[in-house]
Phi, psi and omega in degrees: 000319179299318179299320179302313181293324178296313179297317179299321179296318179299316181298316179298315180299318180298318180294319179297317179299317182297322184277324191267342184250112177244127184307321181294320178301316183293319177297321180298315181295334185250020186293347180278349186281149177259068184242154175283165180299324180296321178293323179296315179296321179296319181291331183293343178292345184256024186283002179297345178296340178298340185280347179292145180298138179283124178289163184298116182261129177248128179243129180213165180273136179297137179264157187300320186291342182255009186301316183298313181295312186289324181293333175295319179291319179299318178302317179295319178296318178300315181289330176297334178270003173095010185278345174054066178247178177234154183296323180306317181291313183298316178297317179300315181301309184285344177272325191261321184267126178306128186204169166231121179255118182266118181265130176258121186229149171233122183053043179066013178256126181289121180243346181189173179200166172210157183215149171241135184239141174276118184286340178082004180277167186298322175281115183307111187223134176247138174260129179258127181196191181054041175271098185224155177223155171297148186308319185287354181244010188285329188247044183231023176076004180292327180302312181299317180298314181293317180299317179295322179297311180299316180300326180281346185248357176273159181287112184291344178282342182277154171285134180249131176232158178193159177259119189248131177300138194303321184290348180262000182304313179303323180296312182291329177294320184278313188272325185252358180058033176271150180248143180271147178260184176270003180277100184255116189253141177226139175258136178234149175223146179172195182247131176261119178258127183301326181294343182278350181265124178271109182274071188286164186295334183296335182253017185293342179277358178265127180244135178251122184231157173298154182303331181293339181261001179257157176283112189301322181298325178292323177294317178300317181294317179298315181296318183298326180293332180271313183289343181077013176198153176284134177220047184298323180296315178296313183297321179299318177292321181295313182292333183250024184288340180095346179239008179243155174232125184239135176240146181237135175264126181228158176266189185295336181264004178089007179288134181286127180250351180164169174202161177213151177237138183239137172211153185273135175244196191297317185236005183193203175239154173244139174254111192199104003265183168225101178250135182202145177278067179112161184296325181297325178286320178301319179294323177300315180294317181292328176298321177293320177298315181299323179292328182285319188262357172054062173067020174283160179287147179227163176228133174238146184219105185200187181303129188303310186297327179281327191265334190299317181295315179299315181294317181294324180297333183249016175062032181280149183265134177285131182260308182198167183228141178225165172229138177288134176233158183213163182261325186236318189209134176285149179255114181293135182230136181284070185289335190297340183222346198243323194259118178245332172214130188285162182292153177286348184288100182046023175055030176287301171198000000 
């Protein structure tokens, strides 16, 4: 009789596993991780945790008075998924960019979050991101619950954009009715050595100066042409945040040819953004960055076609790939000459 119950239990467990664990669901919940496919497959062997009963999940909007406390936890969750961010940036983002941060809690304990950000462009557009969970809560269907909640509470009249890991594009096209754009993004990490940049005579008329020595209004105007909207208030706060270093490339007449911002994260530096009128200007800016950080590791995240040559020249390692998707309207971006690493502002551009 005991053997009968054991066999019956095995059969029941097998049926539950077959019904409750779908590879696409699991990939969706873990789309924020910077893992190789082999690591993902290895991790999928432990999906039996999905069978545990889901505890009562409470979802609410973060309040202003708790921003400092909650953003510290959010930063840790982001870094646990491999994104290598810093608290200064996360706090700055949620303080400066209009947003709604949805907190997922169990017994008043923060276990995950998601956020929608107002991009500030003329076409009312929200960027959806920062969907992260603590490791012990990732494979228990909470991701789906939170995603549906956010989807039900965002303004359906607005254009929705997001950066989707490439293997999940069919899912978002079918289930979320999102359309993919031609903006194909790749993240690279590596070391920039100043000696690797050839400061040839052809580019001698380009001067790279700290943001304090550039005419700020010209930088704002240059940025607006790329971002497709003016964001001078945000940029002023970004340049003067206390944890960023910004350099501007100008010609002999003071005309802005590009700019880049550098800030330190947990294990390296991030270059975000890197805008330049051509590869030669981008190299000038990166040479200055390399001189500043003295062979430390950096990360760039931008349009693949613009960034791949630059990354390969410096032996940088490809980390992951995404594609921009949208719900109503694509946002045209002047990729042909300007964007080498996208802005940190909700990774829109």
